[in-house]
Amino acid sequence: MAGSETPCPLDVADGLERAGGEMDFYKELLDLLLEDVPPRIVELRAAAAAADPVKVAGVAHAIKGAAANLAATPLREAALTLEMKGREGVASGLEPMIERLDAELGRLAEFVKTIC
Amino acid sequence: MRILIAEDEPISRRLLAAALKKMGHDVVGAENGRAAWETLQREDIRLVIADWEMPEMTGLELVRKLREEAADRYIYAILLTSRGLKQDIVLGLEAGADDYVTKPFDRDELMVRIKAGERVTRLEAELAERNEQLRRMALVDGLTGIANRRSFDEDFSRQREHAKRFSRAFSVVMIDIDHFKLYNDSLGHEAGDGALRAVAQLLAGALRVSDKVYRYGGEEFVCILPETDAQGAVVVAERLRGAIEGAKIPHAGNKPSGVVTISVGVASHGADAAAGDEELLSRADQALYVAKSGGRNRVAAWSAESPVRS
């Protein structure tokens, strides 16, 4: 991703629409997402360490779905990459992808603080 | 309407719940297919939205289970999937899903799909109600309004099983209107029908709450008296006979009383009776024959000495 412009972690307009146009509700769900994902990243690391591609795909799938629901597109894509790898049966060399996911989550958390 | 959301992912579940509530629905959540299945056992819910991928039991497995095991009612099932692949959709619909929604869902699309589901569940509920009506009608005698022969056959076999299994007594009472053919011949079939209706109502009124009277066919009626031994059954039978005679429905051809009367045959399944329950009906019939040949307007209970009707 070096050199390319980093995309906005959240498509607020789209996400807000999904939440029925209610900003408070949208924010609440974003907070839920930010709480929900860190333990899943721990699970991902463990699954990668245990070379368990099925588990990797399952956890990544859940993160992908949650992120997609709130229009957190970069987080969704990072999770999708991991899910695809897991489905292909790949369980090694996933750490950089998990790091990328973690970084996207961090960016999202920062971004969420700026919207109110 | 009440909608069950089976979705393990909390954000998706909450978004769905919020969207559905906004549409005016009542929402119940479940974290996986297993929990959803358990909720469906407890609650009367007719529409389910199930995520495809869930731990414990997937949406696909839930839908299969619904179609295989929840036969008492139709539950409309919408699968929620992030996989828009054609083969997945085919697989989902084949498993028994009625529809699918791709994640992340679009509110407007969800609304129209739920509406389609509501239409189907409403039609299904109407159909089930009609069927229940028909089923009830199929057990009622059209002329007299009391239970019919088919209803008797069902209740009798159930009663027999119950008596056998728990060693309980019960009795059957066979009833025939005396010289009914003469009544019809002299007063016409319309009057005959009226007499049948009157007798049916009188019999029903003279029974105890737990007893039941059925039109057995023609001018014959039969009663089932649960938890009643021969002695008790004779008392009830005598009360029935008295009720008909006491109503004083004119029947000039029925000598000597000149009113409608009945002959009654009683047969009982004793608490200790091991065999003979298959013959209970023919025994009641034999007793009825005894009552008839003994001069009519009387009650006879079956005994081993009863003459066999040829």
CSV table of C-alpha atoms in Angstrom, one decimal, chain B residues 2-8 13-14 16-17 20-21 26-32 35-40 42-43 45 49 54:
chain,number,residue,atom,x,y,z
B,2,ARG,CA,-43.1,-11.3,15.3
B,3,ILE,CA,-39.8,-12.0,13.6
B,4,LEU,CA,-36.8,-14.1,14.8
B,5,ILE,CA,-33.4,-13.0,13.8
B,6,ALA,CA,-30.8,-15.8,14.0
B,7,GLU,CA,-27.4,-14.0,13.6
B,8,ASP,CA,-24.2,-14.5,15.5
B,13,ARG,CA,-28.2,-8.5,14.4
B,14,ARG,CA,-28.8,-5.0,15.9
B,16,LEU,CA,-31.5,-5.9,11.4
B,17,ALA,CA,-33.5,-5.6,14.6
B,20,LEU,CA,-37.4,-4.4,11.4
B,21,LYS,CA,-38.6,-2.5,14.5
B,26,ASP,CA,-41.6,-7.3,17.0
B,27,VAL,CA,-38.1,-8.8,17.0
B,28,VAL,CA,-36.6,-11.7,18.8
B,29,GLY,CA,-32.9,-12.4,18.6
B,30,ALA,CA,-30.9,-15.6,18.6
B,31,GLU,CA,-27.1,-16.0,18.5
B,32,ASN,CA,-27.0,-19.2,16.5
B,35,ALA,CA,-30.7,-21.0,20.0
B,36,ALA,CA,-33.1,-20.0,17.2
B,37,TRP,CA,-34.5,-23.6,17.0
B,38,GLU,CA,-35.1,-23.6,20.7
B,39,THR,CA,-36.9,-20.2,20.6
B,40,LEU,CA,-39.1,-21.6,17.8
B,42,ARG,CA,-41.3,-22.1,22.7
B,43,GLU,CA,-42.8,-19.3,20.7
B,45,ILE,CA,-43.1,-17.2,15.3
B,49,ILE,CA,-34.3,-14.4,9.1
B,54,MET,CA,-23.3,-19.3,12.4
